[in-house]
XYZ file of N, CA and C in Angstrom:
543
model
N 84.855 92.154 114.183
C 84.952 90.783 113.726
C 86.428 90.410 113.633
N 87.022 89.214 114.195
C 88.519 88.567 114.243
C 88.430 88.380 113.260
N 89.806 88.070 112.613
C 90.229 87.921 111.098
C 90.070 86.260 110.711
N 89.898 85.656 111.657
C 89.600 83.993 111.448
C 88.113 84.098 111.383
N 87.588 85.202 111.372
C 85.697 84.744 111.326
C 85.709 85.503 109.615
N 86.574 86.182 109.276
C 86.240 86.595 107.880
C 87.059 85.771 106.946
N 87.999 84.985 107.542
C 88.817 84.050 106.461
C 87.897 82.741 106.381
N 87.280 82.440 107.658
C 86.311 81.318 107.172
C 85.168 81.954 106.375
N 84.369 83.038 106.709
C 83.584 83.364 105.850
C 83.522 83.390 103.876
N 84.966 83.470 103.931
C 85.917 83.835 102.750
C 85.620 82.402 101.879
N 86.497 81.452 102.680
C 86.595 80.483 102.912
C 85.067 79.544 102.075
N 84.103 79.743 103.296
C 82.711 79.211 102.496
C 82.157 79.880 101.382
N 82.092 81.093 101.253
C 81.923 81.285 100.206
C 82.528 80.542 98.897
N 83.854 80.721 98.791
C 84.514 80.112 97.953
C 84.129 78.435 97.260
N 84.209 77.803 98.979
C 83.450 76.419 98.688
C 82.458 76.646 98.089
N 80.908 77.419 98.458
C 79.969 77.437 98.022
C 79.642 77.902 96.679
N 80.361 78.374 96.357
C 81.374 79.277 94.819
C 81.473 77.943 93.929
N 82.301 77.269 94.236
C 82.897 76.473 93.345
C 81.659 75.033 93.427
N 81.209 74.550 94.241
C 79.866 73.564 94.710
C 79.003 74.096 93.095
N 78.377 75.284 93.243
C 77.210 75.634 92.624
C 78.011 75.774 91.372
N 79.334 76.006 91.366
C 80.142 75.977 89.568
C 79.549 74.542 88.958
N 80.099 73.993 89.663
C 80.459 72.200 89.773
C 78.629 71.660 88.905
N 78.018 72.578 89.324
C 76.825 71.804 89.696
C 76.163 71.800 88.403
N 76.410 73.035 87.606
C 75.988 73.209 86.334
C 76.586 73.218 85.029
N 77.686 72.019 84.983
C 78.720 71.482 84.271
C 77.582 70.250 83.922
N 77.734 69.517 82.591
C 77.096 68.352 81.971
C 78.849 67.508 82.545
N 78.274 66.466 83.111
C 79.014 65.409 83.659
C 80.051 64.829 82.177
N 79.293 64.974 80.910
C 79.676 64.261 79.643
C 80.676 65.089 79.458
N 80.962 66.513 79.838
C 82.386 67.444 79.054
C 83.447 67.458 79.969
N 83.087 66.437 80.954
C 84.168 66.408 81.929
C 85.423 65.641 81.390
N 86.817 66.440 81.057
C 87.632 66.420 80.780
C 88.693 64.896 81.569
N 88.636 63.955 80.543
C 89.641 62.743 80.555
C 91.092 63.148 80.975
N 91.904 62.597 81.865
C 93.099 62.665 81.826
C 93.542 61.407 81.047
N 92.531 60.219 80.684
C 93.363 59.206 79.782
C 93.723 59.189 78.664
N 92.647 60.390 77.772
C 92.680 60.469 76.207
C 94.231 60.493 76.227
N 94.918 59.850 75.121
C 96.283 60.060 74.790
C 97.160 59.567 75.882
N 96.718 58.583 76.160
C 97.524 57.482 77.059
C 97.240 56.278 76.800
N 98.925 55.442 76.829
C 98.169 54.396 77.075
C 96.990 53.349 77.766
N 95.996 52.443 76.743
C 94.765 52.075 77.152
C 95.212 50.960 78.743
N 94.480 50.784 79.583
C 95.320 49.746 80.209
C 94.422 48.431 79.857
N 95.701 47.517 80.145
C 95.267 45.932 79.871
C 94.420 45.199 80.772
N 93.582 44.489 80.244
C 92.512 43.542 81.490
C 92.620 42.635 80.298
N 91.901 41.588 81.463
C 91.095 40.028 80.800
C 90.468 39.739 81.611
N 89.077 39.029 81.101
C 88.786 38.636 81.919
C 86.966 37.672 81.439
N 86.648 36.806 82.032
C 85.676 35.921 81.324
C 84.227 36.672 80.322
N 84.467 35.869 79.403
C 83.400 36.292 77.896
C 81.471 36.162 78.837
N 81.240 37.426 78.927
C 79.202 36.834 79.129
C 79.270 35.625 79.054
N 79.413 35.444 77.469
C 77.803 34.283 76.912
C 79.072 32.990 76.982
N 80.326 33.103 77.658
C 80.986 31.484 77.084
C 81.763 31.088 78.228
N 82.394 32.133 78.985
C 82.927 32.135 80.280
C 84.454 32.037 79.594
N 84.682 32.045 78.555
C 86.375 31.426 77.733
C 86.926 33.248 78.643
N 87.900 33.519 78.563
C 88.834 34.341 79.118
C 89.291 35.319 77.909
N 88.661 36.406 78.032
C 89.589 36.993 76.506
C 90.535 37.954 77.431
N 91.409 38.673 76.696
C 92.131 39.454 77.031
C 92.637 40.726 75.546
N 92.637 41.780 76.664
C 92.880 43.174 76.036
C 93.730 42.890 74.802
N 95.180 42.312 75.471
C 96.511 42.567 74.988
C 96.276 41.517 73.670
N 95.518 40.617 73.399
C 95.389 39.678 72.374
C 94.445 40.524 70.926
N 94.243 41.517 71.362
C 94.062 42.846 70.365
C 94.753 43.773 69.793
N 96.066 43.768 70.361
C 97.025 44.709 70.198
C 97.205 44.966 68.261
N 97.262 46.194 68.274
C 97.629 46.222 66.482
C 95.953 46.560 66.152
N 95.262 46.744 67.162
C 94.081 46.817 66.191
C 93.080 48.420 66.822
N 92.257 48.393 66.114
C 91.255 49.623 66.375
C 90.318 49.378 67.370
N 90.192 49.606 68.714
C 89.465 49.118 69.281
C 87.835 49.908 70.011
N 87.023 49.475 69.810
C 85.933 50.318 70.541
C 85.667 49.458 71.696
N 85.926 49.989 72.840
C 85.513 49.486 74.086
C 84.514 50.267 74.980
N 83.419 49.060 74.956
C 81.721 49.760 75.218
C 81.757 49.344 77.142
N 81.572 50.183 77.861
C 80.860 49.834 79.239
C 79.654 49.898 79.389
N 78.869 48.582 79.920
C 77.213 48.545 79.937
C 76.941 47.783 80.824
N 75.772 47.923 81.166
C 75.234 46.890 82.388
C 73.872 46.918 81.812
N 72.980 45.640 82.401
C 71.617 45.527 82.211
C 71.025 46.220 82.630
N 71.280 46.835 84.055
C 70.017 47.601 84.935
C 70.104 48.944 84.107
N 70.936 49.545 82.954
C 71.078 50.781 82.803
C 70.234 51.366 81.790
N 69.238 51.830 81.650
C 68.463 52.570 80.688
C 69.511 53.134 79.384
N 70.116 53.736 79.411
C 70.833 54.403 78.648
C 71.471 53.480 77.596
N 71.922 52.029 78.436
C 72.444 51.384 77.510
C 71.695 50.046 76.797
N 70.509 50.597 77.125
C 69.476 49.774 76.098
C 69.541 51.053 74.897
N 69.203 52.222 75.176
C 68.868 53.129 73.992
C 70.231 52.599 73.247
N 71.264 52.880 73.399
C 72.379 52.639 72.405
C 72.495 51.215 72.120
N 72.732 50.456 72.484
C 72.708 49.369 71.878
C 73.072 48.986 70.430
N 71.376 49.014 69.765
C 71.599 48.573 68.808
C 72.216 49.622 67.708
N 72.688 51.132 68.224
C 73.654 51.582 67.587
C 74.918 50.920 67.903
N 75.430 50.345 69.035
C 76.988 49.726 68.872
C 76.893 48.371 67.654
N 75.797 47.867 67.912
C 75.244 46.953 66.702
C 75.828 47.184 65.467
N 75.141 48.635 65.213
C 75.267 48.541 64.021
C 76.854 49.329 63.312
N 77.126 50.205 64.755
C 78.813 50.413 64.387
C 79.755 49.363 64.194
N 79.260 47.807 64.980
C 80.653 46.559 65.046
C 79.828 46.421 63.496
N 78.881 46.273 63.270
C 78.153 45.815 61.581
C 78.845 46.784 60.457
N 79.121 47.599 60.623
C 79.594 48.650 59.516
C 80.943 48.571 59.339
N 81.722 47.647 60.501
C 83.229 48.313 60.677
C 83.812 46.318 60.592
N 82.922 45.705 61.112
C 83.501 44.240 61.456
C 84.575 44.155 60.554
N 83.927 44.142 59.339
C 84.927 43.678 58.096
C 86.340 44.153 57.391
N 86.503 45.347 58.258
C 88.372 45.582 58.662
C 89.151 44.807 59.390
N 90.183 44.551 58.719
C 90.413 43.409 59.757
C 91.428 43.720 60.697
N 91.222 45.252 60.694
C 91.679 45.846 62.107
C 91.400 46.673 62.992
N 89.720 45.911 63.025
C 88.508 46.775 64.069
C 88.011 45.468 64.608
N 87.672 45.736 66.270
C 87.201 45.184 66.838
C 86.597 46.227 68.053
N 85.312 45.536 68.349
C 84.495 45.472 69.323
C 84.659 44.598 70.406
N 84.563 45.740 71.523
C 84.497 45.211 72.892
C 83.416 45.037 73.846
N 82.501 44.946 74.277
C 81.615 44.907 75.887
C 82.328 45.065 76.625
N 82.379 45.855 77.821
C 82.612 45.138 79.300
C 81.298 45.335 80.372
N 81.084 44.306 80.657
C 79.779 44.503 81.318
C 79.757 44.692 82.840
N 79.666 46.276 83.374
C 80.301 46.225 84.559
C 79.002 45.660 85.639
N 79.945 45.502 86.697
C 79.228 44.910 87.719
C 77.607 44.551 88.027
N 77.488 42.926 87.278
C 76.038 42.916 86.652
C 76.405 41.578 87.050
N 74.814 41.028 86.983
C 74.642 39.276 87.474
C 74.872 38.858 86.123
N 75.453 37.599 86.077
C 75.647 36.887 84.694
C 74.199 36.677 84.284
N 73.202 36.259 84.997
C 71.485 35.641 83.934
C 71.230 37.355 83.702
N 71.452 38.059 84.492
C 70.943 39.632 83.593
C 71.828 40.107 82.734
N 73.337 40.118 82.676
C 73.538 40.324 81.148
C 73.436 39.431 80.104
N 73.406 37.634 80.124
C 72.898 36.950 79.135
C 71.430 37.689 79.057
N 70.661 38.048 79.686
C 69.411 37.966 79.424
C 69.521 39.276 78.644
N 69.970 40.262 78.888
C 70.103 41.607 78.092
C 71.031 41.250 76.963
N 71.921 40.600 76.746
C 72.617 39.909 74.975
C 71.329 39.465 74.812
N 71.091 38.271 74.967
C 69.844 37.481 74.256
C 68.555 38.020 73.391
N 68.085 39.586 74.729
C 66.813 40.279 74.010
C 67.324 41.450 73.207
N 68.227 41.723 73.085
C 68.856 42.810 72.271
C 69.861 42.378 71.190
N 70.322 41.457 71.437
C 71.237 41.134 70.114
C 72.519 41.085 70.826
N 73.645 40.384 70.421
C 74.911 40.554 70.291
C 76.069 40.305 69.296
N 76.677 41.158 68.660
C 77.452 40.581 67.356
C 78.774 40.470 67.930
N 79.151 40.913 68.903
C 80.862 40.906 69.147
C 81.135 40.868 71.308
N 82.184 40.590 70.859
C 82.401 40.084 72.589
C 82.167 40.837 73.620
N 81.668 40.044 74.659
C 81.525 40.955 76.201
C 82.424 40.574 77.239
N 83.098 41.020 77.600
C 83.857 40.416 79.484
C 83.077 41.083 80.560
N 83.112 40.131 81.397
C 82.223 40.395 82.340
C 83.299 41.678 83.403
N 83.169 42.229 83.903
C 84.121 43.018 84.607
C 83.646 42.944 86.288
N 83.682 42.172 86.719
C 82.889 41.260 88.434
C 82.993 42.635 89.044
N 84.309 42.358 89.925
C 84.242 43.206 90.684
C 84.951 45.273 90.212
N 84.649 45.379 89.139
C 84.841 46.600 88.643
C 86.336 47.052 88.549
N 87.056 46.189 88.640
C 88.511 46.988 88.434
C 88.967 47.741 87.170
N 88.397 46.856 85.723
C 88.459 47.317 84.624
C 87.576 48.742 84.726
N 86.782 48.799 85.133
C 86.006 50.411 85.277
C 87.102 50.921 85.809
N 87.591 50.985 86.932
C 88.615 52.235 87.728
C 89.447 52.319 86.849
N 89.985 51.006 86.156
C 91.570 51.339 85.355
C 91.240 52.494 84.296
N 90.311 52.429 84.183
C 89.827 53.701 82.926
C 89.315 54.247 82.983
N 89.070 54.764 84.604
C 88.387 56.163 85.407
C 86.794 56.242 84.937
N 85.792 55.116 84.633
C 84.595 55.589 84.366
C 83.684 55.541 85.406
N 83.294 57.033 85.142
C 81.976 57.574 85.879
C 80.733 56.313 86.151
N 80.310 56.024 85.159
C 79.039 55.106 85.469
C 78.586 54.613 84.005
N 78.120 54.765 83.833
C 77.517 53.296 82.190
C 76.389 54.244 81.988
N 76.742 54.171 80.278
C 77.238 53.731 79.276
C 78.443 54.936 79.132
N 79.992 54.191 79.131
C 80.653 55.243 78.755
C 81.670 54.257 77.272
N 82.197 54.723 76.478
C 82.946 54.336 75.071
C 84.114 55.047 75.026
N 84.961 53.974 74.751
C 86.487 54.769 74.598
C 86.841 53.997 72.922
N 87.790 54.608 72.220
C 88.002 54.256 71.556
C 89.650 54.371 71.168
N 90.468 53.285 71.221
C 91.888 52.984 71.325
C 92.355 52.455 69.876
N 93.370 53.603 69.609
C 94.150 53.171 68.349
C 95.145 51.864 68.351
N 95.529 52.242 67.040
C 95.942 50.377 67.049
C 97.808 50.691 67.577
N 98.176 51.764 68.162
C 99.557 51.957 69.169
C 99.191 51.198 70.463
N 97.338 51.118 70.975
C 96.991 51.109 72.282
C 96.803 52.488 72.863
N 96.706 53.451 72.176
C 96.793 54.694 72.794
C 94.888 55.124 72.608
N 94.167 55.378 73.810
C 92.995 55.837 73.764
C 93.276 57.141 73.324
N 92.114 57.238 72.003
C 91.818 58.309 71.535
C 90.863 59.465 71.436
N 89.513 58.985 72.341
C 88.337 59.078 72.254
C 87.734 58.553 73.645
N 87.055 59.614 73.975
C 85.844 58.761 75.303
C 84.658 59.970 74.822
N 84.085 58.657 75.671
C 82.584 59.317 75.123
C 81.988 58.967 76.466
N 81.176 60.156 77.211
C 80.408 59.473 78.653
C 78.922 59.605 78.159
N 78.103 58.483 78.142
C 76.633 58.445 77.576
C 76.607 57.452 76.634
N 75.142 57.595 76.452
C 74.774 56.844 75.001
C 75.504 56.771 73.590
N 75.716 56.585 72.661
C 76.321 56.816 71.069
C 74.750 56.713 70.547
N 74.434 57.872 71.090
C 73.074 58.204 70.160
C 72.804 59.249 69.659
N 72.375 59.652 68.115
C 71.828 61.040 67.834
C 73.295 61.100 66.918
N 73.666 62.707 66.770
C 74.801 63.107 66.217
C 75.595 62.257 66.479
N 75.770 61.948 68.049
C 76.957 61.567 68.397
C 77.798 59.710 67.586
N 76.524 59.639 67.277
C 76.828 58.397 66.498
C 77.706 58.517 65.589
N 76.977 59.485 64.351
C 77.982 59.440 63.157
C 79.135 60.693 63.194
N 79.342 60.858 64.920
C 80.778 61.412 65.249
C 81.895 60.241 65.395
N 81.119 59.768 66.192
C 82.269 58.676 66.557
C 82.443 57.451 65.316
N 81.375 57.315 64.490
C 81.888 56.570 63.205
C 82.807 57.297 62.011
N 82.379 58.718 61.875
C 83.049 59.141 60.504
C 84.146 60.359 61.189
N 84.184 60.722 62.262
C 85.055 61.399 63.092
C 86.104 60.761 63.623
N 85.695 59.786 64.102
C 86.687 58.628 64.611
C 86.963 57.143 64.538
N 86.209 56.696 64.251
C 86.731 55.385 63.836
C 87.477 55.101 62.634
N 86.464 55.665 61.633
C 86.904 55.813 59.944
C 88.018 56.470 59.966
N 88.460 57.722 59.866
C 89.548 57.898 60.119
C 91.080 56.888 60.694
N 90.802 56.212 61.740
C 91.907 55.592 62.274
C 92.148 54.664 61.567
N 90.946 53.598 60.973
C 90.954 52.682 60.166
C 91.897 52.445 59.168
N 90.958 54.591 58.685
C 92.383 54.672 57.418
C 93.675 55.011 57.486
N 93.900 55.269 58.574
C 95.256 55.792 58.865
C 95.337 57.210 59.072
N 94.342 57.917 59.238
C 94.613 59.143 59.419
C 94.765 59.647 61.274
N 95.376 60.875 61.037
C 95.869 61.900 62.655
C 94.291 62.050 62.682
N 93.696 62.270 63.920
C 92.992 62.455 64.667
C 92.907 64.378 65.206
């Protein structure tokens, strides 16, 4: 056997090595390069009003920024937990709630605010740029950005189960009060 038929052999294995690694990793522990960077800035039109909000008109504050779309199962289950996290936290008056509703028809995310509730703002995110700027996989993913602008927190999935009163008494509460992370 030539030494180029055992370096490719080598070769696939290796690929096939690392493929089947790959394969039995949970997509959710896949390691952020943004945590502890700055969040980046967007704006861009509100769901339910079409008015224009923007990132940077938050600055100084605690921010939870939710990615969701209508067609997504996952982000019906959470929901009315982000509900009830902007409900528990509204009344700091340096926490705010975000939506961005990625690449979704406007009558299907009014229609998904409308049958589910909405207490705090959505931007529509059209053609997905706000997704790439913050590297997300697919919906429902949650980041959560201190009031420097520095993301502190991602979460890929639902905020359901434990993970709820992680990200409320692990992380939000904390920042609120001023504490290191």
């Amino acid at each position: 056997m030539k030494g180029w038929h055992v370096a490719t052999i080598v070769a696939l294995i290796g690929i096939i090595g690392l493929f089947y690694a790959g394969l039995g990793r949970d997509p959710r522990n896949i390691p952020t390069v943004l945590v502890g960077t700055a969040a980046p800035s967007f704006s861009g039109p509100n769901v339910q009003s079409g008015e224009i909000l923007s990132f940077d008109s938050y600055k100084g504050k605690i921010i939870v920024l939710n990615f969701w779309a209508s067609w997504c199962q996952e982000c019906r289950l959470e929901h009315q937990n982000l509900l009830a996290i902007n409900g528990e936290f509204r009344n700091y008056p340096d926490f705010v709630m975000l939506g961005i509703d990625y690449q979704d028809q406007p009558g299907d995310a009014n229609g998904f605010l409308n049958s589910f509730g909405s207490s705090y703002p959505h931007i529509r995110d059209i053609k997905g740029t706000i997704a790439i700027d913050y590297g997300v996989y697919g919906v429902p993913e949650t980041f959560i950005i201190d009031s420097k602008g520095i993301i502190r927190f991602k979460y890929v999935g639902p905020i359901i189960g434990p993970v709820y009163s992680q990200v409320t008494e692990k992380i939000i509460r904390p920042l609120l009060e001023g504490k290191e992370l």
